């Protein structure tokens, strides 16, 4: 295709880039924070294995794909149990039981949500202070975590972009699926699809390639090419800096994305629409205002939690971010305003 044009911007992009890369370094966990996280994970794993010796215990989410911001004391853990029905009722029962066991084992602030779409028990691990979320047989999350990690291994600009976008979203309070905005996971998918769509692309579409990782979970085919060493250097043809990619990211969401008809997807390079997905009418609480297709669970719209006010808020914030970058007199001013709380 034709090369993507950078949006019109007055700032010296190389100066902005230097500052952004410095910020990325500050956001990334230090060696010490990584070591503490590993310790916490080992302790939680030990505890769960003692309670459920027959279960597999897996780490997923940002602690596992290294798209985490340092000092966030969160662990997403999946308990894998054989012979448990793949229904939310069956999972919910285990979660309630697990909640009681964790309380008896001295965990703090144990809070079970057995009736959620994906039942979860949350608690604080007292020795390490880590906040832990446990789900049961959440196999899709384990495989989508691997997909994200593999994308991050192909081009380092993905991780930089993700850390900056997550940090921005937290500062601007746009990162809470429970109150009508978007989860971190949704933002990571937006970043991947953005880098796939640059011209030349920064990232390939791993699900359009010959699969080297094959799995079926329920009715979903979870195959993709995970040969990241063969794909290292894929993005070399695109010389855009992280600053340029971040500016384009905000410009795209502010002014180019078709919110009325479009669906964000990372599994194909051709455009996807709400009409193709049947995501055109509201069903119960699912509104489909801002549609982001899960890479494997294709019926799952990650934007289904976004309500009208949330969607307005997000679009306002994308436009604000782009305006800040466009009008700022200097890159330090741009960063300060972009990330103002
Ligand atoms: N996940 C999912 N479906 C969702 C939300 C989350 O499958 N609707 C899974 C994904 O595997 C994701 C993990 O849960 O990687 C954690 O989600 P989230 O906390 O949103 O993402 P993190 O990258 O862990 O973000 P943070 O660093 O803010 O904790
Ligand atoms: Mg997380």
Tab-separated table of C-alpha atoms and ligand atoms in Angstrom, residues 60-62 76 141 144-145 166 170 183-185 300 302, ligand 1:
chain	number	residue	atom	x	y	z
A	60	UNK	CA	-1.436	-14.772	32.675
A	61	UNK	CA	-2.091	-11.076	32.007
A	62	UNK	CA	0.542	-8.381	32.034
A	76	UNK	CA	-3.681	-12.775	37.188
A	141	UNK	CA	-6.822	-15.899	28.716
A	144	UNK	CA	-4.322	-14.737	24.438
A	145	UNK	CA	-1.577	-13.775	26.897
A	166	UNK	CA	-1.763	2.210	29.543
A	170	UNK	CA	-4.845	5.289	33.837
A	183	UNK	CA	-9.736	-2.760	30.069
A	184	UNK	CA	-5.970	-2.770	29.632
A	185	UNK	CA	-6.384	-5.844	27.458
A	300	UNK	CA	-16.672	-11.471	22.529
A	302	UNK	CA	-14.301	-6.203	24.453
B	1	LIG	N1	-8.668	-10.848	29.647
B	1	LIG	C1	-9.528	-11.448	28.753
B	1	LIG	N2	-10.712	-10.843	28.432
B	1	LIG	C2	-11.032	-9.638	28.970
B	1	LIG	C3	-10.162	-9.001	29.862
B	1	LIG	C4	-8.981	-9.643	30.186
B	1	LIG	O1	-9.213	-12.539	28.253
B	1	LIG	N3	-12.204	-9.065	28.650
B	1	LIG	C5	-7.430	-11.553	30.017
B	1	LIG	C6	-6.280	-11.331	29.056
B	1	LIG	O2	-5.524	-12.524	29.010
B	1	LIG	C7	-5.456	-10.268	29.725
B	1	LIG	C8	-5.666	-10.593	31.198
B	1	LIG	O3	-6.999	-11.096	31.268
B	1	LIG	O4	-4.091	-10.373	29.363
B	1	LIG	C9	-5.525	-9.422	32.129
B	1	LIG	O5	-6.399	-8.387	31.734
B	1	LIG	P1	-6.095	-6.880	32.094
B	1	LIG	O6	-5.857	-6.745	33.546
B	1	LIG	O7	-7.138	-6.054	31.411
B	1	LIG	O8	-4.748	-6.631	31.289
B	1	LIG	P2	-3.277	-6.454	31.815
B	1	LIG	O9	-2.427	-6.405	30.556
B	1	LIG	O10	-2.954	-7.469	32.843
B	1	LIG	O11	-3.336	-4.994	32.409
B	1	LIG	P3	-2.719	-4.312	33.721
B	1	LIG	O12	-1.241	-4.209	33.468
B	1	LIG	O13	-3.397	-2.973	33.756
B	1	LIG	O14	-3.074	-5.216	34.868
